Amino acid sequence: MFDAASALGRSPWWKEYCQDRPWQALYCGPAPYEPSNLATAFTGTPRGEHGCFSYWHMTDPNGGRPGVLASSDVHRDWFWNWSELKGFRKAVVNVQLTHPAREIEGSLVSYLMKQTLHFTHPPDLAQRLHREGLAFGHDVSAFYRGDGPQWLLDRAGKIASHQLDVGIRLGAEADILIINLTLIDRISHFFWQDFGAVSSLHEAPSPLLQAYAQVDSALARLHRLADGDPMVVFSEIGFGPLDAFVSIDSLLEREGLLALDDNLQTVPGSAFVRETPQGSHGFVCREGDGRRSPALCNDAAEFLRSLRDEDGLPMFASVWQAAEIYSGSKLSLAPDIVVEPSDPRRPPMGDRRWANHVNRHLQTGWHRDQGFFQALNFDPEYGPAFRLEDIAPTLAALLGADAPEGIGGMAFGQRAHARLSVS
């Protein structure tokens, strides 16, 4: 989409520095979702090792709403904490699953799932930035409730501006800056259908096109900060049109595999199959006492394979038991069943309580399982298959360091010893 935006004159930095350079496609499935994919990219390990499959746990031991994942739920080290990188000063801004902020050799501004004044390391970093005139904005401050495109663009754009200013400030005194730019994602979910609404530079741009222009400007600032040192730009998801989310829980209820009360909680003591939280494309199959039920898993998998869409075609291209698609020491934290929608425009809704909270019924765009990796100021040799797991060891190699044994990913490209910017 940056290429399309540059054709309309809205992403000049991308056109000059990235459009004609080699880039590497990244497979980001089977469930294309930012938190779990960023954990894979920045730990060098797959989901089954770091144990994160969404923003949330897959189940609650007491049968209630699954809790939000915290930094302590990432079961492998973030690469910026690898002992091999000791001595390098790091700055990390707005990466999911980093809250509460943990100690880092440098500075960390965490990604929140609720408002709080305590979100940085060192603990007084926010106050010190405030004294310098730098505010910080959190994505959770811009939940969209149908207030119109300009409201979301203005609100999310202001937050993104604060995040970038803080990233530039902290990156100026760091050896490596990692900043997660989320503006495009937030606008894409609700206004994807407007991307092609502008055919000329002289017309008023759509909200999504304006978001791409703002991110292009942000990348230009980060490129200037890199000042000739290696810079990596990658996306852990793609994006595309959304027709509608499909509530599989409703179909499971109709089939007698799920019973919910008026608060969308499972009826106490009942066996059930139900959707796991947003983005995991999964289901849990549990007995009334909360134990995983292999028999229910088999019944549920058979039922999910039988589902047809409104055209009579299979609803899911693939239905996997967890061990068929994930592996690792934390496999028990995965959904019991994982699905791949046949039509990416009609993905499973996920837990309806959260879907209602974030107004998913208003969304017109959703993630795809193809991202990209773009390298500037160095020329990696990607080889036949470059994976999300390979990002962390590649970044370490650019700093002249080895990755720890057993992470799963491998480094591509030349060794260097330089400051590094990642966005």
CSV table of C-alpha atoms in Angstrom, one decimal:
chain,number,residue,atom,x,y,z
A,1,MET,CA,0.0,0.0,0.0
A,2,PHE,CA,3.0,2.3,0.4
A,3,ASP,CA,3.6,1.9,-3.3
A,4,ALA,CA,0.0,2.9,-4.0
A,5,ALA,CA,0.3,5.9,-1.7
A,6,SER,CA,3.6,6.9,-3.4
A,7,ALA,CA,1.9,6.9,-6.8
A,8,LEU,CA,-0.4,9.6,-5.4
A,9,GLY,CA,2.5,11.6,-4.0
A,10,ARG,CA,1.6,10.7,-0.4
A,11,SER,CA,4.7,8.7,0.6
A,12,PRO,CA,7.8,10.4,-0.9
A,13,TRP,CA,10.3,8.9,1.6
A,14,TRP,CA,9.1,5.4,0.7
A,15,LYS,CA,9.3,6.1,-3.0
A,16,GLU,CA,12.9,7.3,-2.7
A,17,TYR,CA,14.3,4.8,-0.4
A,18,CYS,CA,12.2,1.6,-0.4
A,19,GLN,CA,10.0,1.3,-3.4
A,20,ASP,CA,12.6,-0.1,-5.8
A,21,ARG,CA,14.8,-1.9,-3.2
A,22,PRO,CA,14.7,-5.6,-2.6
A,23,TRP,CA,12.4,-6.6,0.2
A,24,GLN,CA,11.6,-9.9,1.9
A,25,ALA,CA,8.1,-11.3,2.2
A,26,LEU,CA,7.2,-12.5,5.8
A,27,TYR,CA,4.7,-15.2,6.4
A,28,CYS,CA,2.9,-14.0,9.5
A,29,GLY,CA,0.3,-16.8,10.0
A,30,PRO,CA,-1.5,-18.9,10.8
A,31,ALA,CA,-3.1,-16.3,13.0
A,32,PRO,CA,-1.9,-12.9,11.8
A,33,TYR,CA,-1.9,-10.8,15.0
A,34,GLU,CA,0.5,-8.1,16.2
A,35,PRO,CA,1.3,-9.1,19.8
A,36,SER,CA,2.1,-12.7,19.2
A,37,ASN,CA,4.0,-11.9,16.0
A,38,LEU,CA,6.0,-9.2,17.6
A,39,ALA,CA,6.9,-11.5,20.4
A,40,THR,CA,8.1,-14.0,17.8
A,41,ALA,CA,10.1,-11.3,15.9
A,42,PHE,CA,11.7,-9.8,19.0
A,43,THR,CA,12.5,-13.1,20.9
A,44,GLY,CA,13.6,-15.2,17.9
A,45,THR,CA,11.3,-18.0,19.0
A,46,PRO,CA,7.9,-19.2,17.8
A,47,ARG,CA,4.6,-18.9,19.7
A,48,GLY,CA,4.9,-22.3,21.3
A,49,GLU,CA,8.1,-21.2,23.0
A,50,HIS,CA,7.2,-17.6,24.1
A,51,GLY,CA,3.7,-18.7,24.9
A,52,CYS,CA,1.7,-15.7,23.6
A,53,PHE,CA,-1.1,-16.2,21.1
A,54,SER,CA,-3.1,-13.0,21.5
A,55,TYR,CA,-3.3,-10.0,23.8
A,56,TRP,CA,-5.0,-12.4,26.3
A,57,HIS,CA,-4.7,-15.8,27.9
A,58,MET,CA,-6.7,-18.4,26.1
A,59,THR,CA,-8.8,-19.3,29.1
A,60,ASP,CA,-9.5,-18.2,32.7
A,61,PRO,CA,-9.1,-20.9,35.3
A,62,ASN,CA,-12.2,-19.7,37.1
A,63,GLY,CA,-14.3,-19.7,33.9
A,64,GLY,CA,-14.4,-15.9,33.6
A,65,ARG,CA,-13.1,-13.6,31.0
A,66,PRO,CA,-9.5,-14.4,30.0
A,67,GLY,CA,-7.0,-11.9,31.5
A,68,VAL,CA,-4.7,-9.6,29.6
A,69,LEU,CA,-1.2,-10.9,29.0
A,70,ALA,CA,1.5,-9.1,30.9
A,71,SER,CA,5.3,-8.8,30.3
A,72,SER,CA,5.8,-11.7,32.7
A,73,ASP,CA,3.7,-13.9,30.3
A,74,VAL,CA,6.4,-13.7,27.6
A,75,HIS,CA,8.3,-16.8,28.5
A,76,ARG,CA,11.5,-16.1,26.4
A,77,ASP,CA,13.8,-13.2,26.7
A,78,TRP,CA,13.3,-10.2,24.4
A,79,PHE,CA,16.4,-9.9,22.3
A,80,TRP,CA,17.3,-6.5,23.8
A,81,ASN,CA,17.8,-8.4,27.1
A,82,TRP,CA,20.1,-11.1,25.6
A,83,SER,CA,23.4,-11.2,27.5
A,84,GLU,CA,25.1,-11.2,24.2
A,85,LEU,CA,24.0,-7.6,23.8
A,86,LYS,CA,25.2,-6.4,27.2
A,87,GLY,CA,26.9,-3.0,26.9
A,88,PHE,CA,24.6,-1.7,24.1
A,89,ARG,CA,22.2,1.0,25.1
A,90,LYS,CA,18.6,0.2,24.0
A,91,ALA,CA,15.5,2.3,23.6
A,92,VAL,CA,12.1,0.4,23.1
A,93,VAL,CA,8.9,2.3,22.5
A,94,ASN,CA,5.3,1.0,22.2
A,95,VAL,CA,5.9,-2.7,21.7
A,96,GLN,CA,3.0,-4.9,22.8
A,97,LEU,CA,3.4,-7.3,25.7
A,98,THR,CA,6.1,-5.1,27.5
A,99,HIS,CA,3.8,-3.9,30.3
A,100,PRO,CA,4.5,-3.7,33.2
A,101,ALA,CA,7.8,-2.3,32.1
A,102,ARG,CA,10.7,-4.4,33.2
A,103,GLU,CA,14.4,-3.5,33.6
A,104,ILE,CA,16.3,-2.8,30.5
A,105,GLU,CA,19.8,-1.5,29.7
A,106,GLY,CA,18.5,1.8,28.5
A,107,SER,CA,14.9,2.9,28.3
A,108,LEU,CA,11.5,1.3,27.7
A,109,VAL,CA,8.1,2.9,27.1
A,110,SER,CA,5.6,0.0,27.3
A,111,TYR,CA,2.4,-0.6,25.3
A,112,LEU,CA,-0.6,-0.5,27.7
A,113,MET,CA,-3.8,-2.3,27.7
A,114,LYS,CA,-5.2,0.1,30.4
A,115,GLN,CA,-4.5,3.6,31.5
A,116,THR,CA,-1.8,4.0,34.2
A,117,LEU,CA,0.9,6.5,35.1
A,118,HIS,CA,3.5,3.7,35.6
A,119,PHE,CA,4.5,2.5,32.2
A,120,THR,CA,8.3,3.1,31.8
A,121,HIS,CA,11.7,2.0,32.8
A,122,PRO,CA,13.4,3.7,34.5
A,123,PRO,CA,10.2,4.3,36.5
A,124,ASP,CA,10.7,8.1,36.4
A,125,LEU,CA,11.3,8.3,32.7
A,126,ALA,CA,7.8,9.7,31.9
A,127,GLN,CA,8.3,12.4,34.4
A,128,ARG,CA,11.7,13.3,33.0
A,129,LEU,CA,10.3,13.4,29.5
A,130,HIS,CA,7.4,15.6,30.7
A,131,ARG,CA,9.9,18.1,32.2
A,132,GLU,CA,11.5,18.3,28.7
A,133,GLY,CA,8.1,19.1,27.2
A,134,LEU,CA,7.5,15.6,25.8
A,135,ALA,CA,4.2,14.0,26.3
A,136,PHE,CA,3.3,10.3,25.5
A,137,GLY,CA,0.1,9.0,24.1
A,138,HIS,CA,-1.3,5.4,24.5
A,139,ASP,CA,-3.2,3.6,21.8
A,140,VAL,CA,-5.9,2.7,24.4
A,141,SER,CA,-6.8,6.4,24.4
A,142,ALA,CA,-8.3,6.1,20.9
A,143,PHE,CA,-11.0,3.5,21.0
A,144,TYR,CA,-13.2,4.1,17.9
A,145,ARG,CA,-17.0,4.2,18.5
A,146,GLY,CA,-18.2,5.5,15.2
A,147,ASP,CA,-17.3,9.2,15.7
A,148,GLY,CA,-16.3,9.6,12.1
A,149,PRO,CA,-13.0,9.3,10.2
A,150,GLN,CA,-11.6,12.7,11.2
A,151,TRP,CA,-12.0,12.1,14.9
A,152,LEU,CA,-10.0,8.8,14.8
A,153,LEU,CA,-7.4,10.3,12.4
A,154,ASP,CA,-6.9,13.3,14.6
A,155,ARG,CA,-6.9,11.4,17.9
A,156,ALA,CA,-4.7,8.5,16.7
A,157,GLY,CA,-2.5,10.9,14.8
A,158,LYS,CA,-1.8,13.0,17.9
A,159,ILE,CA,-1.0,9.9,19.9
A,160,ALA,CA,1.3,8.6,17.1
A,161,SER,CA,3.1,12.0,17.0
A,162,HIS,CA,3.8,11.8,20.8
A,163,GLN,CA,5.1,8.3,20.4
A,164,LEU,CA,7.4,9.2,17.6
A,165,ASP,CA,8.8,12.3,19.4
A,166,VAL,CA,9.6,10.2,22.4
A,167,GLY,CA,11.2,7.5,20.2
A,168,ILE,CA,13.4,10.1,18.5
A,169,ARG,CA,14.4,11.6,21.8
A,170,LEU,CA,15.3,8.2,23.4
A,171,GLY,CA,16.9,6.9,20.2
A,172,ALA,CA,19.3,9.8,19.9
A,173,GLU,CA,21.2,8.4,22.9
A,174,ALA,CA,20.8,4.7,22.2
A,175,ASP,CA,22.7,2.1,20.1
A,176,ILE,CA,19.5,0.6,19.0
A,177,LEU,CA,15.9,2.0,18.8
A,178,ILE,CA,12.9,-0.2,18.4
A,179,ILE,CA,9.6,1.7,17.9
A,180,ASN,CA,6.3,0.2,17.0
A,181,LEU,CA,4.3,2.5,14.7
A,182,THR,CA,0.6,1.5,15.0
A,183,LEU,CA,-1.2,4.4,13.2
A,184,ILE,CA,-1.8,2.6,9.9
A,185,ASP,CA,-3.3,-0.5,11.8
A,186,ARG,CA,-5.7,1.6,13.8
A,187,ILE,CA,-7.0,3.5,10.8
A,188,SER,CA,-7.0,0.5,8.5
A,189,HIS,CA,-9.4,-1.4,10.7
A,190,PHE,CA,-12.1,1.1,10.3
A,191,PHE,CA,-11.5,2.9,7.0
A,192,TRP,CA,-9.8,0.3,4.7
A,193,GLN,CA,-12.6,0.7,2.2
A,194,ASP,CA,-11.6,4.3,1.6
A,195,PHE,CA,-8.0,3.7,0.5
A,196,GLY,CA,-8.7,3.9,-3.2
A,197,ALA,CA,-11.1,6.8,-2.9
A,198,VAL,CA,-8.5,9.3,-4.0
A,199,SER,CA,-7.2,9.3,-7.6
A,200,SER,CA,-5.3,12.6,-7.6
A,201,LEU,CA,-2.8,14.4,-5.5
A,202,HIS,CA,-5.1,17.4,-5.6
A,203,GLU,CA,-8.1,15.7,-4.1
A,204,ALA,CA,-8.7,15.5,-0.4
A,205,PRO,CA,-7.0,12.3,0.8
A,206,SER,CA,-8.9,9.5,2.5
A,207,PRO,CA,-8.2,8.9,6.2
A,208,LEU,CA,-6.2,5.8,5.4
A,209,LEU,CA,-4.1,7.7,2.8
A,210,GLN,CA,-3.5,10.4,5.4
A,211,ALA,CA,-2.3,7.8,7.9
A,212,TYR,CA,0.1,6.4,5.3
A,213,ALA,CA,1.4,9.9,4.7
A,214,GLN,CA,2.0,10.4,8.4
A,215,VAL,CA,3.8,7.1,8.8
A,216,ASP,CA,5.9,7.9,5.7
A,217,SER,CA,6.9,11.2,7.4
A,218,ALA,CA,7.8,9.3,10.6
A,219,LEU,CA,10.0,6.9,8.7
A,220,ALA,CA,11.8,9.8,7.1
A,221,ARG,CA,12.6,11.2,10.6
A,222,LEU,CA,13.8,7.8,11.8
A,223,HIS,CA,16.0,7.6,8.7
A,224,ARG,CA,17.6,10.9,9.5
A,225,LEU,CA,18.2,9.7,13.0
A,226,ALA,CA,19.9,6.5,11.7
A,227,ASP,CA,22.3,8.8,9.7
A,228,GLY,CA,23.7,6.1,7.5
A,229,ASP,CA,23.6,3.3,10.1
A,230,PRO,CA,21.5,0.2,9.5
A,231,MET,CA,17.7,0.7,9.6
A,232,VAL,CA,15.1,-2.0,9.4
A,233,VAL,CA,11.4,-1.5,8.5
A,234,PHE,CA,9.1,-4.5,8.8
A,235,SER,CA,5.5,-5.3,9.2
A,236,GLU,CA,4.4,-8.4,11.2
A,237,ILE,CA,1.0,-8.4,9.5
A,238,GLY,CA,-0.5,-7.4,6.1
A,239,PHE,CA,-3.9,-5.9,5.6
A,240,GLY,CA,-6.9,-6.3,3.4
A,241,PRO,CA,-10.7,-5.8,3.1
A,242,LEU,CA,-13.1,-7.2,5.6
A,243,ASP,CA,-16.7,-8.2,4.8
A,244,ALA,CA,-17.7,-9.3,8.2
A,245,PHE,CA,-16.5,-11.2,11.3
A,246,VAL,CA,-18.2,-14.6,11.7
A,247,SER,CA,-19.4,-15.4,15.3
A,248,ILE,CA,-18.6,-19.1,15.5
A,249,ASP,CA,-19.7,-19.1,19.2
A,250,SER,CA,-23.2,-18.6,17.9
A,251,LEU,CA,-22.9,-21.6,15.7
A,252,LEU,CA,-21.4,-23.7,18.5
A,253,GLU,CA,-24.4,-22.7,20.7
A,254,ARG,CA,-26.8,-23.9,18.1
A,255,GLU,CA,-24.9,-27.2,17.8
A,256,GLY,CA,-25.1,-27.7,21.6
A,257,LEU,CA,-21.4,-27.5,22.0
A,258,LEU,CA,-21.5,-24.3,24.1
A,259,ALA,CA,-23.9,-22.8,26.7
A,260,LEU,CA,-23.5,-19.1,27.6
A,261,ASP,CA,-25.3,-17.0,30.2
A,262,ASP,CA,-26.5,-13.5,29.7
A,263,ASN,CA,-23.0,-12.1,30.4
A,264,LEU,CA,-21.5,-14.3,27.7
A,265,GLN,CA,-19.9,-16.5,30.3
A,266,THR,CA,-19.9,-20.2,30.0
A,267,VAL,CA,-22.5,-21.9,32.2
A,268,PRO,CA,-20.7,-23.2,35.3
A,269,GLY,CA,-20.0,-26.9,35.3
A,270,SER,CA,-20.8,-27.4,31.6
A,271,ALA,CA,-18.5,-28.8,29.0
A,272,PHE,CA,-17.9,-26.4,26.2
A,273,VAL,CA,-16.2,-25.5,22.9
A,274,ARG,CA,-15.8,-21.7,22.4
A,275,GLU,CA,-13.8,-19.1,20.6
A,276,THR,CA,-10.6,-17.9,22.2
A,277,PRO,CA,-9.8,-14.1,22.3
A,278,GLN,CA,-9.3,-11.8,19.3
A,279,GLY,CA,-6.6,-12.6,16.8
A,280,SER,CA,-5.9,-16.1,17.9
A,281,HIS,CA,-8.2,-17.8,15.4
A,282,GLY,CA,-8.7,-20.5,18.0
A,283,PHE,CA,-11.0,-22.5,20.1
A,284,VAL,CA,-10.8,-24.1,23.5
A,285,CYS,CA,-12.5,-27.5,24.3
A,286,ARG,CA,-13.0,-28.0,28.0
A,287,GLU,CA,-14.8,-30.3,30.4
A,288,GLY,CA,-17.0,-28.8,33.1
A,289,ASP,CA,-14.0,-28.8,35.5
A,290,GLY,CA,-11.8,-26.8,33.1
A,291,ARG,CA,-9.7,-29.8,31.9
A,292,ARG,CA,-8.9,-30.0,28.2
A,293,SER,CA,-11.1,-32.5,26.5
A,294,PRO,CA,-9.6,-34.5,23.6
A,295,ALA,CA,-13.0,-35.9,22.8
A,296,LEU,CA,-14.6,-32.5,22.6
A,297,CYS,CA,-11.6,-31.3,20.4
A,298,ASN,CA,-12.3,-34.1,17.9
A,299,ASP,CA,-16.0,-33.3,17.9
A,300,ALA,CA,-15.3,-29.6,17.5
A,301,ALA,CA,-12.8,-30.1,14.7
A,302,GLU,CA,-15.3,-32.2,12.8
A,303,PHE,CA,-18.0,-29.6,13.3
A,304,LEU,CA,-15.7,-26.7,12.2
A,305,ARG,CA,-14.7,-28.7,9.0
A,306,SER,CA,-18.4,-29.1,8.2
A,307,LEU,CA,-19.3,-25.4,8.3
A,308,ARG,CA,-20.2,-23.7,5.1
A,309,ASP,CA,-20.4,-20.1,4.1
A,310,GLU,CA,-23.4,-18.4,2.4
A,311,ASP,CA,-22.1,-19.7,-1.0
A,312,GLY,CA,-21.9,-23.3,0.3
A,313,LEU,CA,-18.1,-23.3,0.4
A,314,PRO,CA,-16.1,-24.5,3.4
A,315,MET,CA,-15.8,-21.8,6.0
A,316,PHE,CA,-12.3,-22.9,6.9
A,317,ALA,CA,-9.4,-23.8,4.7
A,318,SER,CA,-7.6,-25.6,7.6
A,319,VAL,CA,-8.6,-26.9,11.0
A,320,TRP,CA,-5.6,-27.9,13.1
A,321,GLN,CA,-5.2,-29.4,16.5
A,322,ALA,CA,-2.7,-27.2,18.4
A,323,ALA,CA,0.1,-29.7,18.2
A,324,GLU,CA,-0.2,-29.9,14.4
A,325,ILE,CA,0.6,-26.2,13.9
A,326,TYR,CA,2.5,-25.1,17.1
A,327,SER,CA,5.4,-26.7,19.0
A,328,GLY,CA,7.4,-25.8,22.0
A,329,SER,CA,7.5,-25.9,25.8
A,330,LYS,CA,4.5,-23.6,26.1
A,331,LEU,CA,2.2,-25.5,23.8
A,332,SER,CA,-0.3,-25.9,26.6
A,333,LEU,CA,-1.0,-22.2,26.5
A,334,ALA,CA,-2.2,-22.3,22.9
A,335,PRO,CA,-5.8,-22.6,21.7
A,336,ASP,CA,-6.8,-26.3,21.5
A,337,ILE,CA,-7.9,-25.8,17.9
A,338,VAL,CA,-6.6,-23.3,15.3
A,339,VAL,CA,-8.4,-22.4,12.1
A,340,GLU,CA,-7.5,-20.7,8.9
A,341,PRO,CA,-10.5,-19.0,7.2
A,342,SER,CA,-11.1,-19.9,3.5
A,343,ASP,CA,-11.9,-16.3,2.8
A,344,PRO,CA,-9.7,-13.8,4.7
A,345,ARG,CA,-12.5,-11.3,4.4
A,346,ARG,CA,-14.6,-13.3,6.8
A,347,PRO,CA,-12.4,-14.3,9.8
A,348,PRO,CA,-13.7,-15.7,13.1
A,349,MET,CA,-14.9,-13.0,15.5
A,350,GLY,CA,-13.2,-14.3,18.6
A,351,ASP,CA,-14.5,-13.8,22.1
A,352,ARG,CA,-17.7,-11.7,21.7
A,353,ARG,CA,-17.2,-9.7,24.9
A,354,TRP,CA,-14.1,-8.0,23.6
A,355,ALA,CA,-15.5,-7.8,20.1
A,356,ASN,CA,-18.4,-5.8,21.5
A,357,HIS,CA,-16.1,-3.6,23.6
A,358,VAL,CA,-13.9,-2.5,20.6
A,359,ASN,CA,-16.9,-2.2,18.1
A,360,ARG,CA,-15.5,-4.8,15.7
A,361,HIS,CA,-18.8,-4.6,13.8
A,362,LEU,CA,-17.7,-1.2,12.6
A,363,GLN,CA,-14.4,-2.5,11.1
A,364,THR,CA,-13.9,-2.7,7.3
A,365,GLY,CA,-10.3,-4.1,7.2
A,366,TRP,CA,-8.5,-7.0,8.9
A,367,HIS,CA,-5.1,-8.5,9.0
A,368,ARG,CA,-3.5,-10.7,6.4
A,369,ASP,CA,-0.7,-13.3,6.9
A,370,GLN,CA,1.8,-11.7,4.6
A,371,GLY,CA,4.1,-8.9,6.0
A,372,PHE,CA,7.4,-7.6,4.7
A,373,PHE,CA,11.0,-6.9,5.9
A,374,GLN,CA,12.9,-4.0,4.3
A,375,ALA,CA,16.6,-3.3,5.0
A,376,LEU,CA,18.3,0.1,4.5
A,377,ASN,CA,22.0,0.9,4.7
A,378,PHE,CA,22.9,-2.8,4.6
A,379,ASP,CA,22.3,-5.6,2.1
A,380,PRO,CA,21.2,-8.9,3.8
A,381,GLU,CA,21.2,-12.2,1.9
A,382,TYR,CA,17.9,-13.5,3.0
A,383,GLY,CA,18.2,-17.0,1.6
A,384,PRO,CA,15.2,-19.2,0.6
A,385,ALA,CA,13.1,-18.5,3.7
A,386,PHE,CA,13.2,-15.6,6.0
A,387,ARG,CA,10.9,-15.9,9.0
A,388,LEU,CA,9.7,-13.7,11.8
A,389,GLU,CA,12.0,-15.7,14.1
A,390,ASP,CA,15.0,-14.5,12.1
A,391,ILE,CA,14.4,-10.8,12.8
A,392,ALA,CA,15.9,-10.8,16.3
A,393,PRO,CA,19.1,-12.7,15.5
A,394,THR,CA,19.6,-10.5,12.3
A,395,LEU,CA,19.3,-7.4,14.4
A,396,ALA,CA,21.8,-8.8,16.9
A,397,ALA,CA,24.2,-9.6,14.1
A,398,LEU,CA,24.0,-6.0,12.9
A,399,LEU,CA,25.3,-5.0,16.3
A,400,GLY,CA,28.1,-7.5,15.9
A,401,ALA,CA,26.7,-10.0,18.4
A,402,ASP,CA,25.6,-13.7,18.3
A,403,ALA,CA,22.2,-14.8,19.2
A,404,PRO,CA,21.9,-17.3,22.2
A,405,GLU,CA,21.7,-21.0,21.3
A,406,GLY,CA,18.3,-22.6,21.0
A,407,ILE,CA,16.2,-19.6,19.9
A,408,GLY,CA,15.0,-21.1,16.6
A,409,GLY,CA,15.7,-18.1,14.4
A,410,MET,CA,18.9,-17.4,12.5
A,411,ALA,CA,20.8,-14.3,11.4
A,412,PHE,CA,20.9,-13.2,7.8
A,413,GLY,CA,23.2,-10.6,6.3
A,414,GLN,CA,26.5,-9.0,7.1
A,415,ARG,CA,27.9,-8.3,10.5
A,416,ALA,CA,28.3,-4.8,11.6
A,417,HIS,CA,28.8,-2.8,14.7
A,418,ALA,CA,26.7,0.3,14.5
A,419,ARG,CA,23.7,2.1,15.9
A,420,LEU,CA,20.5,0.5,14.6
A,421,SER,CA,17.0,1.8,14.1
A,422,VAL,CA,14.0,-0.5,13.8
A,423,SER,CA,10.4,0.5,13.2
